[in-house]
Amino acid sequence: MLTYGRLLVKDMTDCQGVAEGASTPMELYERLSAQGGKVRSLKSAKAEKAEVDAAVQLLLMLKMDYKQMTGQDYKAGCPPSDNVGAPNNGPAADGAGEEDTVDPWNVSTTNANGVDYDKLIVRFGSSKIDKELVDRIERVCGQKPHRFLRRGVFFSHRDMHQVLDAYEKHKSFYLYTGRGPSSEAMHVGHLIPFIFTKWLQDMFDIPLVIQLTDDEKYLWKDLTVEECHRFAIENTKDIIACGFDLNKTFIFSDLDYMGASPEFYRNVVKIQKHVTFNQVKGIFGFTDSDCIGKISFPAIQAAPSFSNSFPHIFGSRKDIQCLIPCAIDQDPYFRMTRDVAPRIGYPKPALLHSTFFPALQGAQTKMSASDANSSIFLTDTPKQIKNKINKHAFSGGKDTVEEHRKYGGNADVDVSFMYLTFFLEDDEQLEKIRQDYTSGALLTGELKKILIETLQPMIAQHQERRKQVTDEIVKQFMTPRPLNFKL
């Protein structure tokens, strides 16, 4: 058996002395991508720990060489630009040169305030949801905008003005959102797109399709097909409990619907034909070591963007525009979709992007269903909610009561305050909490108490609604059928 040291030497020799031979940033980027694929393959194959550790160590060395060559951190799916040069070793401002990691599988930042969404808008090429757009939505709906719009929780869009233009001319649209069912229990962060989508459905009186990507979770996670499908059904109960209209909502599992709808599959094939392997590698960071299921999956997430994927709802019509509310990390899928759409004769989907719901430990990463202590689950008891917030919620307060009273707290990094911006409806009450906390009049423990008293009844009410969702109701929502709406 090779020892760790010999494995590392062997890997470094195979890689020509780590970065030796990589004359350009792109060559080193490709070598990094290949090494990342090798690490994933070794972990999936449950290789010897020494072999995995050696591969990881080499990956880290390559990342250091990449940073030295380009002045940028390596990001899977983000190849170096043509004009990248040697790094400037002079002094830099705090956070300069450090890009947030945002893709469909990873979200992280070194900034305690969380992801820099203004930079993300520039990087992704989307448009900011400004006051003008919020005011226009209010005029069209005739009602006060949702708190997620008022507070910038949904902060970015693609073609929302175009959707409103058409709506004002009495041309309808439909909504599409989704959920990747990786666990039986959803957490409060998973509710954000569904809360907002329900508001959109109510305001515009339009149909909605909800995709459960149980196939994706089987391809990416160490789960069986049966487990992924069961999680999809359980998650559907939580989604239905959000209050969606049965007469206007179709929820589907990919594992079920793909085989039952020739029209849906035909669109998947059309999309696949118009996207090359090099394109998906560039967009999603796939490597030669990824299974072919992953490489073909983006077309499946793209297909619901086109109305004729649902002939039981829209017939053969392919001209009905789709609006997709989702978290910004899903945007790569739909940038690809928008690129393909005109080439296969379909309208581009419009998008509304949300910020991430932070983990209890801080805004450097989003809440994860795989870490029980980073999340507040929809199955948690009032006691569990209280304990998690008191024990794990990152505080922007000072170390002592005296210091806090004197200097005040930082609401911008305080997780309890962040959560209240999502769930507390009253704008004036929220602003008073911010002012009191910033001035030191409100202590961290008191702020956490307000959050606990906000979340406990909200989650208890959700649990009560979920109990009313029977298997028969799930079947009704998931059965392909005509929906009641006017185009």
CSV table of C-alpha atoms in Angstrom, one decimal:
chain,number,residue,atom,x,y,z
A,1,MET,CA,0.0,0.0,0.0
A,2,LEU,CA,1.3,3.5,-0.9
A,3,THR,CA,1.8,5.8,2.1
A,4,TYR,CA,0.3,9.3,2.1
A,5,GLY,CA,3.7,10.8,1.3
A,6,ARG,CA,4.4,8.5,-1.6
A,7,LEU,CA,1.0,9.1,-3.0
A,8,LEU,CA,1.5,12.8,-2.9
A,9,VAL,CA,4.8,12.6,-4.6
A,10,LYS,CA,3.3,10.2,-7.2
A,11,ASP,CA,0.4,12.6,-7.9
A,12,MET,CA,2.8,15.6,-8.1
A,13,THR,CA,5.0,13.7,-10.5
A,14,ASP,CA,2.0,12.8,-12.6
A,15,CYS,CA,1.0,16.5,-12.6
A,16,GLN,CA,4.6,17.6,-13.8
A,17,GLY,CA,5.6,19.2,-10.5
A,18,VAL,CA,2.2,20.7,-9.7
A,19,ALA,CA,2.0,23.7,-12.0
A,20,GLU,CA,5.1,23.1,-14.1
A,21,GLY,CA,4.1,22.9,-17.8
A,22,ALA,CA,1.0,25.0,-17.4
A,23,SER,CA,2.1,28.0,-19.5
A,24,THR,CA,-1.3,29.8,-19.4
A,25,PRO,CA,-4.0,30.4,-16.8
A,26,MET,CA,-6.4,28.3,-18.9
A,27,GLU,CA,-4.1,25.3,-18.9
A,28,LEU,CA,-3.8,25.5,-15.1
A,29,TYR,CA,-7.5,26.0,-14.8
A,30,GLU,CA,-8.1,22.8,-16.9
A,31,ARG,CA,-5.6,20.9,-14.7
A,32,LEU,CA,-7.4,22.2,-11.6
A,33,SER,CA,-10.8,21.1,-13.0
A,34,ALA,CA,-9.4,17.6,-13.7
A,35,GLN,CA,-7.9,17.3,-10.3
A,36,GLY,CA,-11.2,18.4,-8.7
A,37,GLY,CA,-12.9,15.6,-10.6
A,38,LYS,CA,-10.3,13.1,-9.5
A,39,VAL,CA,-11.0,14.1,-5.8
A,40,ARG,CA,-14.7,13.7,-6.2
A,41,SER,CA,-14.2,10.3,-8.0
A,42,LEU,CA,-12.0,9.0,-5.2
A,43,LYS,CA,-14.5,10.1,-2.5
A,44,SER,CA,-17.4,8.6,-4.4
A,45,ALA,CA,-15.4,5.3,-4.8
A,46,LYS,CA,-14.6,5.4,-1.0
A,47,ALA,CA,-10.9,5.2,-1.8
A,48,GLU,CA,-8.3,4.8,0.9
A,49,LYS,CA,-8.0,7.9,3.1
A,50,ALA,CA,-4.3,8.3,2.3
A,51,GLU,CA,-5.1,8.4,-1.4
A,52,VAL,CA,-7.9,10.9,-1.0
A,53,ASP,CA,-5.8,13.1,1.3
A,54,ALA,CA,-2.9,13.1,-1.3
A,55,ALA,CA,-5.3,14.1,-4.1
A,56,VAL,CA,-6.8,16.9,-1.9
A,57,GLN,CA,-3.4,18.2,-1.0
A,58,LEU,CA,-2.4,18.4,-4.6
A,59,LEU,CA,-5.6,20.2,-5.4
A,60,LEU,CA,-4.8,22.8,-2.8
A,61,MET,CA,-1.3,23.3,-4.2
A,62,LEU,CA,-2.7,23.8,-7.7
A,63,LYS,CA,-5.1,26.4,-6.3
A,64,MET,CA,-2.2,28.2,-4.7
A,65,ASP,CA,-0.4,28.2,-8.1
A,66,TYR,CA,-3.5,29.4,-9.9
A,67,LYS,CA,-3.9,32.3,-7.4
A,68,GLN,CA,-0.2,33.2,-7.9
A,69,MET,CA,-0.5,33.1,-11.7
A,70,THR,CA,-3.8,34.9,-12.1
A,71,GLY,CA,-4.3,36.9,-8.9
A,72,GLN,CA,-7.7,35.3,-8.5
A,73,ASP,CA,-9.1,32.4,-6.5
A,74,TYR,CA,-10.0,29.3,-8.6
A,75,LYS,CA,-13.8,29.0,-9.0
A,76,ALA,CA,-15.2,25.9,-10.7
A,77,GLY,CA,-17.3,26.9,-13.7
A,78,CYS,CA,-15.5,30.3,-13.9
A,79,PRO,CA,-12.6,30.0,-16.3
A,80,PRO,CA,-10.0,32.9,-16.3
A,81,SER,CA,-10.8,35.8,-18.6
A,82,ASP,CA,-8.5,36.3,-21.7
A,83,ASN,CA,-7.1,39.5,-20.3
A,84,VAL,CA,-6.1,38.1,-16.8
A,85,GLY,CA,-2.6,39.1,-15.9
A,86,ALA,CA,-0.1,38.7,-13.2
A,87,PRO,CA,-1.3,39.7,-9.7
A,88,ASN,CA,-0.6,43.1,-8.4
A,89,ASN,CA,1.2,42.5,-5.1
A,90,GLY,CA,0.7,46.0,-3.8
A,91,PRO,CA,-1.7,46.8,-0.9
A,92,ALA,CA,-5.4,46.0,-1.6
A,93,ALA,CA,-8.5,47.2,0.1
A,94,ASP,CA,-10.3,44.8,2.4
A,95,GLY,CA,-12.0,42.1,0.4
A,96,ALA,CA,-10.5,43.2,-2.9
A,97,GLY,CA,-9.9,40.4,-5.3
A,98,GLU,CA,-12.0,38.0,-3.3
A,99,GLU,CA,-15.0,36.8,-5.3
A,100,ASP,CA,-18.0,35.2,-3.6
A,101,THR,CA,-18.6,31.6,-4.6
A,102,VAL,CA,-22.1,31.2,-6.0
A,103,ASP,CA,-23.2,28.3,-8.1
A,104,PRO,CA,-26.1,25.8,-7.9
A,105,TRP,CA,-24.2,23.6,-5.4
A,106,ASN,CA,-22.0,26.0,-3.4
A,107,VAL,CA,-22.5,29.4,-1.8
A,108,SER,CA,-19.9,31.0,0.4
A,109,THR,CA,-18.2,34.3,1.1
A,110,THR,CA,-15.6,35.7,3.5
A,111,ASN,CA,-17.7,38.8,4.2
A,112,ALA,CA,-19.6,38.8,7.5
A,113,ASN,CA,-22.3,40.9,5.8
A,114,GLY,CA,-22.9,38.0,3.3
A,115,VAL,CA,-22.7,37.8,-0.5
A,116,ASP,CA,-22.1,41.1,-2.3
A,117,TYR,CA,-25.3,41.1,-4.4
A,118,ASP,CA,-24.4,44.3,-6.4
A,119,LYS,CA,-21.2,42.6,-7.6
A,120,LEU,CA,-23.2,39.4,-8.4
A,121,ILE,CA,-25.6,41.4,-10.6
A,122,VAL,CA,-22.7,42.7,-12.6
A,123,ARG,CA,-21.0,39.2,-12.7
A,124,PHE,CA,-24.2,37.5,-13.8
A,125,GLY,CA,-25.4,40.2,-16.1
A,126,SER,CA,-28.8,40.6,-14.6
A,127,SER,CA,-30.7,43.8,-13.7
A,128,LYS,CA,-31.3,45.3,-10.2
A,129,ILE,CA,-34.9,45.4,-8.9
A,130,ASP,CA,-35.0,49.1,-8.3
A,131,LYS,CA,-37.7,51.3,-6.7
A,132,GLU,CA,-39.1,52.1,-10.2
A,133,LEU,CA,-39.8,48.4,-10.8
A,134,VAL,CA,-41.2,47.8,-7.3
A,135,ASP,CA,-43.5,50.8,-7.8
A,136,ARG,CA,-44.6,49.5,-11.2
A,137,ILE,CA,-45.5,46.1,-9.8
A,138,GLU,CA,-47.6,47.9,-7.2
A,139,ARG,CA,-49.4,49.8,-9.9
A,140,VAL,CA,-50.1,46.7,-11.9
A,141,CYS,CA,-51.2,44.6,-9.0
A,142,GLY,CA,-53.1,47.4,-7.2
A,143,GLN,CA,-51.7,46.2,-3.9
A,144,LYS,CA,-48.7,46.9,-1.6
A,145,PRO,CA,-45.7,45.0,-2.8
A,146,HIS,CA,-44.6,41.9,-0.9
A,147,ARG,CA,-42.1,42.5,1.9
A,148,PHE,CA,-39.6,40.5,-0.1
A,149,LEU,CA,-39.7,43.2,-2.8
A,150,ARG,CA,-39.8,46.1,-0.4
A,151,ARG,CA,-36.7,44.9,1.5
A,152,GLY,CA,-34.6,43.6,-1.4
A,153,VAL,CA,-34.9,39.9,-0.6
A,154,PHE,CA,-35.8,39.6,-4.3
A,155,PHE,CA,-33.2,41.9,-5.7
A,156,SER,CA,-32.4,41.0,-9.3
A,157,HIS,CA,-34.4,40.2,-12.4
A,158,ARG,CA,-34.3,39.4,-16.1
A,159,ASP,CA,-37.0,40.8,-18.4
A,160,MET,CA,-39.6,41.6,-15.6
A,161,HIS,CA,-40.5,44.8,-17.4
A,162,GLN,CA,-41.2,42.8,-20.5
A,163,VAL,CA,-43.6,40.5,-18.5
A,164,LEU,CA,-45.4,43.5,-17.1
A,165,ASP,CA,-45.6,45.2,-20.6
A,166,ALA,CA,-47.3,42.0,-21.9
A,167,TYR,CA,-49.6,41.7,-18.9
A,168,GLU,CA,-50.8,45.3,-19.3
A,169,LYS,CA,-51.7,44.3,-22.8
A,170,HIS,CA,-53.8,41.4,-21.4
A,171,LYS,CA,-51.2,38.8,-22.4
A,172,SER,CA,-50.9,36.4,-19.5
A,173,PHE,CA,-47.8,34.3,-18.4
A,174,TYR,CA,-47.2,31.4,-16.1
A,175,LEU,CA,-45.0,30.8,-13.1
A,176,TYR,CA,-42.3,28.1,-12.7
A,177,THR,CA,-40.3,27.3,-9.6
A,178,GLY,CA,-38.9,24.2,-8.0
A,179,ARG,CA,-37.2,22.3,-5.2
A,180,GLY,CA,-34.4,19.7,-5.1
A,181,PRO,CA,-35.6,17.2,-2.5
A,182,SER,CA,-32.4,16.1,-0.8
A,183,SER,CA,-34.0,15.4,2.6
A,184,GLU,CA,-37.4,14.6,4.1
A,185,ALA,CA,-37.7,17.8,6.1
A,186,MET,CA,-37.4,21.2,4.6
A,187,HIS,CA,-36.0,24.2,6.5
A,188,VAL,CA,-37.4,27.8,6.7
A,189,GLY,CA,-35.0,29.0,4.0
A,190,HIS,CA,-36.7,26.6,1.5
A,191,LEU,CA,-39.9,28.5,2.1
A,192,ILE,CA,-38.7,31.8,0.6
A,193,PRO,CA,-39.3,31.1,-3.1
A,194,PHE,CA,-42.6,29.4,-2.3
A,195,ILE,CA,-43.9,32.2,-0.1
A,196,PHE,CA,-43.1,34.7,-2.8
A,197,THR,CA,-44.4,32.5,-5.7
A,198,LYS,CA,-47.8,32.1,-3.9
A,199,TRP,CA,-48.0,35.9,-3.6
A,200,LEU,CA,-47.3,36.3,-7.4
A,201,GLN,CA,-49.9,33.6,-8.2
A,202,ASP,CA,-52.5,35.4,-6.0
A,203,MET,CA,-51.7,38.8,-7.4
A,204,PHE,CA,-51.7,37.9,-11.1
A,205,ASP,CA,-54.2,35.0,-11.0
A,206,ILE,CA,-52.0,32.8,-13.2
A,207,PRO,CA,-51.0,29.1,-13.4
A,208,LEU,CA,-48.0,27.6,-11.7
A,209,VAL,CA,-45.8,24.6,-12.3
A,210,ILE,CA,-43.5,23.3,-9.5
A,211,GLN,CA,-40.7,20.9,-10.5
A,212,LEU,CA,-39.2,18.5,-7.9
A,213,THR,CA,-35.8,17.5,-9.2
A,214,ASP,CA,-35.6,14.1,-7.5
A,215,ASP,CA,-33.5,12.9,-10.5
A,216,GLU,CA,-30.9,15.6,-9.8
A,217,LYS,CA,-30.6,14.6,-6.2
A,218,TYR,CA,-30.1,10.9,-7.2
A,219,LEU,CA,-27.3,12.0,-9.6
A,220,TRP,CA,-25.5,14.3,-7.1
A,221,LYS,CA,-26.2,12.7,-3.7
A,222,ASP,CA,-25.4,9.4,-2.1
A,223,LEU,CA,-29.1,8.4,-2.1
A,224,THR,CA,-31.2,5.7,-3.8
A,225,VAL,CA,-33.8,6.5,-6.5
A,226,GLU,CA,-36.5,5.4,-4.0
A,227,GLU,CA,-35.3,7.7,-1.3
A,228,CYS,CA,-35.2,10.7,-3.7
A,229,HIS,CA,-38.7,10.0,-4.9
A,230,ARG,CA,-40.0,9.6,-1.3
A,231,PHE,CA,-38.3,12.9,-0.3
A,232,ALA,CA,-40.1,14.6,-3.3
A,233,ILE,CA,-43.5,13.4,-2.1
A,234,GLU,CA,-42.8,14.5,1.5
A,235,ASN,CA,-41.5,17.9,0.3
A,236,THR,CA,-44.6,18.3,-1.8
A,237,LYS,CA,-46.7,18.2,1.4
A,238,ASP,CA,-44.7,21.1,2.8
A,239,ILE,CA,-45.1,23.0,-0.5
A,240,ILE,CA,-48.9,22.4,-0.6
A,241,ALA,CA,-49.1,23.6,3.0
A,242,CYS,CA,-47.9,27.1,1.8
A,243,GLY,CA,-51.4,27.5,0.5
A,244,PHE,CA,-51.2,27.1,-3.3
A,245,ASP,CA,-54.4,27.0,-5.3
A,246,LEU,CA,-55.1,23.4,-6.5
A,247,ASN,CA,-57.0,24.7,-9.5
A,248,LYS,CA,-54.0,26.7,-10.7
A,249,THR,CA,-51.0,24.6,-9.6
A,250,PHE,CA,-49.3,21.5,-11.0
A,251,ILE,CA,-46.5,19.9,-9.0
A,252,PHE,CA,-44.5,17.2,-10.6
A,253,SER,CA,-41.6,14.8,-9.9
A,254,ASP,CA,-39.1,14.5,-12.7
A,255,LEU,CA,-38.9,10.7,-12.1
A,256,ASP,CA,-42.6,10.5,-12.8
A,257,TYR,CA,-43.3,13.2,-15.4
A,258,MET,CA,-40.4,12.6,-17.7
A,259,GLY,CA,-41.8,9.2,-18.7
A,260,ALA,CA,-45.4,10.3,-18.8
A,261,SER,CA,-45.1,13.4,-21.1
A,262,PRO,CA,-43.6,12.9,-24.6
A,263,GLU,CA,-43.9,16.7,-25.1
A,264,PHE,CA,-41.7,17.4,-22.1
A,265,TYR,CA,-39.1,14.9,-23.2
A,266,ARG,CA,-39.1,16.3,-26.7
A,267,ASN,CA,-38.2,19.7,-25.3
A,268,VAL,CA,-35.4,18.2,-23.2
A,269,VAL,CA,-33.9,16.6,-26.4
A,270,LYS,CA,-34.2,19.9,-28.3
A,271,ILE,CA,-32.3,21.7,-25.5
A,272,GLN,CA,-29.7,19.0,-25.3
A,273,LYS,CA,-29.0,19.3,-29.0
A,274,HIS,CA,-28.3,23.0,-28.8
A,275,VAL,CA,-25.8,22.9,-25.8
A,276,THR,CA,-22.3,21.5,-26.2
A,277,PHE,CA,-20.3,19.6,-23.6
A,278,ASN,CA,-17.8,22.5,-23.6
A,279,GLN,CA,-20.7,24.9,-22.8
A,280,VAL,CA,-22.0,22.9,-19.8
A,281,LYS,CA,-18.4,22.5,-18.5
A,282,GLY,CA,-17.9,26.2,-18.7
A,283,ILE,CA,-21.3,27.1,-17.1
A,284,PHE,CA,-21.4,24.4,-14.4
A,285,GLY,CA,-17.8,23.3,-13.9
A,286,PHE,CA,-18.4,19.7,-14.9
A,287,THR,CA,-15.4,17.6,-15.5
A,288,ASP,CA,-14.6,14.4,-17.5
A,289,SER,CA,-15.1,12.5,-14.2
A,290,ASP,CA,-18.7,13.5,-13.8
A,291,CYS,CA,-21.4,11.0,-14.7
A,292,ILE,CA,-23.3,11.7,-18.0
A,293,GLY,CA,-26.5,12.1,-16.0
A,294,LYS,CA,-25.1,15.3,-14.5
A,295,ILE,CA,-24.0,16.6,-17.9
A,296,SER,CA,-27.5,16.1,-19.4
A,297,PHE,CA,-29.5,17.3,-16.4
A,298,PRO,CA,-29.5,21.0,-17.0
A,299,ALA,CA,-31.8,20.5,-20.0
A,300,ILE,CA,-34.4,18.8,-17.7
A,301,GLN,CA,-34.4,21.9,-15.4
A,302,ALA,CA,-34.7,24.1,-18.5
A,303,ALA,CA,-37.7,22.3,-20.1
A,304,PRO,CA,-40.4,23.6,-17.7
A,305,SER,CA,-39.5,27.2,-19.0
A,306,PHE,CA,-41.5,26.4,-22.2
A,307,SER,CA,-45.3,26.2,-22.1
A,308,ASN,CA,-45.7,23.3,-24.5
A,309,SER,CA,-43.9,21.1,-22.0
A,310,PHE,CA,-47.3,21.0,-20.3
A,311,PRO,CA,-49.9,20.1,-23.0
A,312,HIS,CA,-52.5,19.3,-20.4
A,313,ILE,CA,-52.3,23.0,-19.3
A,314,PHE,CA,-51.4,25.0,-22.4
A,315,GLY,CA,-52.1,22.6,-25.2
A,316,SER,CA,-49.7,23.0,-28.1
A,317,ARG,CA,-49.1,26.7,-27.4
A,318,LYS,CA,-45.4,27.6,-27.2
A,319,ASP,CA,-45.7,31.4,-27.0
A,320,ILE,CA,-46.7,31.8,-23.4
A,321,GLN,CA,-43.9,33.5,-21.4
A,322,CYS,CA,-42.6,31.9,-18.2
A,323,LEU,CA,-41.6,33.8,-15.0
A,324,ILE,CA,-39.2,32.0,-12.7
A,325,PRO,CA,-38.8,33.1,-9.0
A,326,CYS,CA,-35.7,31.4,-7.7
A,327,ALA,CA,-32.5,32.0,-5.6
A,328,ILE,CA,-29.7,33.6,-7.6
A,329,ASP,CA,-27.6,30.4,-7.4
A,330,GLN,CA,-30.0,28.8,-9.9
A,331,ASP,CA,-29.4,31.5,-12.5
A,332,PRO,CA,-26.7,29.5,-14.5
A,333,TYR,CA,-29.4,27.0,-15.5
A,334,PHE,CA,-31.6,29.7,-16.9
A,335,ARG,CA,-28.8,31.7,-18.6
A,336,MET,CA,-28.3,28.5,-20.6
A,337,THR,CA,-32.1,28.3,-21.1
A,338,ARG,CA,-32.4,31.9,-22.3
A,339,ASP,CA,-29.5,31.3,-24.8
A,340,VAL,CA,-31.2,28.2,-26.2
A,341,ALA,CA,-34.8,29.5,-26.3
A,342,PRO,CA,-34.7,31.6,-29.5
A,343,ARG,CA,-32.8,28.9,-31.4
A,344,ILE,CA,-35.6,26.5,-30.8
A,345,GLY,CA,-38.4,29.0,-31.4
A,346,TYR,CA,-39.5,29.7,-27.8
A,347,PRO,CA,-39.7,32.9,-25.7
A,348,LYS,CA,-36.9,33.5,-23.2
A,349,PRO,CA,-38.1,32.9,-19.6
A,350,ALA,CA,-38.0,35.9,-17.3
A,351,LEU,CA,-36.5,35.6,-13.8
A,352,LEU,CA,-36.8,37.1,-10.3
A,353,HIS,CA,-33.7,36.3,-8.1
A,354,SER,CA,-33.7,36.1,-4.3
A,355,THR,CA,-30.9,36.5,-1.9
A,356,PHE,CA,-29.8,33.5,0.2
A,357,PHE,CA,-31.2,32.6,3.5
A,358,PRO,CA,-28.2,32.6,5.9
A,359,ALA,CA,-27.1,29.8,8.1
A,360,LEU,CA,-27.6,30.3,11.8
A,361,GLN,CA,-23.8,30.7,12.2
A,362,GLY,CA,-23.6,33.7,9.9
A,363,ALA,CA,-24.2,35.0,6.4
A,364,GLN,CA,-20.9,33.6,5.0
A,365,THR,CA,-23.0,30.6,3.7
A,366,LYS,CA,-26.6,29.7,3.2
A,367,MET,CA,-28.7,27.5,5.4
A,368,SER,CA,-28.2,23.8,4.6
A,369,ALA,CA,-30.5,20.8,5.2
A,370,SER,CA,-27.5,18.6,5.7
A,371,ASP,CA,-26.4,20.5,8.9
A,372,ALA,CA,-29.0,20.3,11.6
A,373,ASN,CA,-27.4,23.1,13.6
A,374,SER,CA,-27.2,25.5,10.7
A,375,SER,CA,-30.9,25.2,10.1
A,376,ILE,CA,-34.4,25.6,11.6
A,377,PHE,CA,-36.5,22.9,10.1
A,378,LEU,CA,-40.2,23.0,9.5
A,379,THR,CA,-40.4,19.9,11.7
A,380,ASP,CA,-38.7,21.6,14.7
A,381,THR,CA,-40.6,21.9,18.0
A,382,PRO,CA,-40.9,25.3,19.8
A,383,LYS,CA,-38.2,24.2,22.2
A,384,GLN,CA,-35.8,23.2,19.4
A,385,ILE,CA,-36.4,26.5,17.7
A,386,LYS,CA,-35.6,28.4,20.9
A,387,ASN,CA,-32.5,26.4,21.7
A,388,LYS,CA,-31.1,26.6,18.1
A,389,ILE,CA,-31.5,30.4,18.0
A,390,ASN,CA,-30.2,31.0,21.5
A,391,LYS,CA,-27.2,28.7,21.0
A,392,HIS,CA,-26.2,29.0,17.4
A,393,ALA,CA,-27.6,32.3,15.9
A,394,PHE,CA,-24.6,34.6,15.2
A,395,SER,CA,-24.8,37.9,17.1
A,396,GLY,CA,-23.8,41.4,16.0
A,397,GLY,CA,-23.8,42.5,19.6
A,398,LYS,CA,-20.9,43.4,21.8
A,399,ASP,CA,-19.1,41.1,24.3
A,400,THR,CA,-20.6,42.6,27.4
A,401,VAL,CA,-23.9,44.3,28.3
A,402,GLU,CA,-22.0,47.5,29.2
A,403,GLU,CA,-20.2,47.7,25.8
A,404,HIS,CA,-23.4,46.9,24.0
A,405,ARG,CA,-25.3,49.6,25.8
A,406,LYS,CA,-22.5,52.1,25.0
A,407,TYR,CA,-21.7,51.2,21.4
A,408,GLY,CA,-24.7,49.3,20.2
A,409,GLY,CA,-24.9,46.2,17.9
A,410,ASN,CA,-24.4,45.6,14.2
A,411,ALA,CA,-27.7,44.6,12.7
A,412,ASP,CA,-26.1,44.0,9.3
A,413,VAL,CA,-24.3,40.9,10.5
A,414,ASP,CA,-26.8,39.8,13.2
A,415,VAL,CA,-28.5,36.6,12.0
A,416,SER,CA,-31.6,37.1,14.2
A,417,PHE,CA,-32.2,40.5,12.6
A,418,MET,CA,-31.6,39.1,9.2
A,419,TYR,CA,-34.2,36.4,9.8
A,420,LEU,CA,-36.7,39.1,10.9
A,421,THR,CA,-36.3,40.9,7.6
A,422,PHE,CA,-37.6,37.8,5.9
A,423,PHE,CA,-40.5,37.0,8.3
A,424,LEU,CA,-41.6,40.1,10.2
A,425,GLU,CA,-44.3,41.8,8.1
A,426,ASP,CA,-44.5,45.2,9.8
A,427,ASP,CA,-41.9,47.6,8.3
A,428,GLU,CA,-42.1,50.2,11.1
A,429,GLN,CA,-41.6,47.5,13.8
A,430,LEU,CA,-38.6,46.1,11.9
A,431,GLU,CA,-37.0,49.6,11.6
A,432,LYS,CA,-37.6,50.3,15.3
A,433,ILE,CA,-35.8,47.0,16.2
A,434,ARG,CA,-32.9,48.0,14.0
A,435,GLN,CA,-32.6,51.4,15.6
A,436,ASP,CA,-32.9,50.0,19.1
A,437,TYR,CA,-30.3,47.3,18.5
A,438,THR,CA,-27.9,49.7,16.8
A,439,SER,CA,-28.2,52.2,19.6
A,440,GLY,CA,-27.7,49.6,22.3
A,441,ALA,CA,-31.2,49.9,23.8
A,442,LEU,CA,-32.1,46.4,22.6
A,443,LEU,CA,-29.8,43.5,23.8
A,444,THR,CA,-28.9,40.4,21.8
A,445,GLY,CA,-30.9,38.2,24.0
A,446,GLU,CA,-33.9,40.4,23.6
A,447,LEU,CA,-33.5,40.4,19.8
A,448,LYS,CA,-33.3,36.6,19.8
A,449,LYS,CA,-36.5,36.5,21.9
A,450,ILE,CA,-38.3,38.6,19.3
A,451,LEU,CA,-37.2,36.2,16.5
A,452,ILE,CA,-38.2,33.1,18.6
A,453,GLU,CA,-41.6,34.6,19.2
A,454,THR,CA,-42.0,35.3,15.5
A,455,LEU,CA,-40.8,31.8,14.2
A,456,GLN,CA,-42.5,29.5,16.8
A,457,PRO,CA,-46.1,30.3,15.8
A,458,MET,CA,-45.3,30.6,12.1
A,459,ILE,CA,-43.8,27.1,12.0
A,460,ALA,CA,-46.5,25.7,14.3
A,461,GLN,CA,-49.1,27.0,11.9
A,462,HIS,CA,-47.3,25.5,8.9
A,463,GLN,CA,-47.1,22.1,10.7
A,464,GLU,CA,-50.9,22.3,11.4
A,465,ARG,CA,-51.6,23.0,7.7
A,466,ARG,CA,-49.3,20.1,6.7
A,467,LYS,CA,-51.2,17.7,8.8
A,468,GLN,CA,-54.3,18.5,6.7
A,469,VAL,CA,-52.4,17.5,3.4
A,470,THR,CA,-53.5,13.9,2.7
A,471,ASP,CA,-52.1,11.5,0.2
A,472,GLU,CA,-55.2,12.1,-1.9
A,473,ILE,CA,-54.5,15.9,-1.9
A,474,VAL,CA,-50.9,15.2,-3.0
A,475,LYS,CA,-52.1,13.0,-5.8
A,476,GLN,CA,-54.5,15.7,-7.0
A,477,PHE,CA,-51.7,18.3,-7.2
A,478,MET,CA,-49.4,15.9,-8.9
A,479,THR,CA,-51.8,14.5,-11.5
A,480,PRO,CA,-51.4,16.1,-15.0
A,481,ARG,CA,-54.7,17.9,-15.7
A,482,PRO,CA,-56.2,21.1,-17.1
A,483,LEU,CA,-55.9,24.2,-14.8
A,484,ASN,CA,-58.4,26.9,-14.3
A,485,PHE,CA,-57.1,30.2,-15.7
A,486,LYS,CA,-57.5,32.7,-18.5
A,487,LEU,CA,-54.7,33.4,-20.9
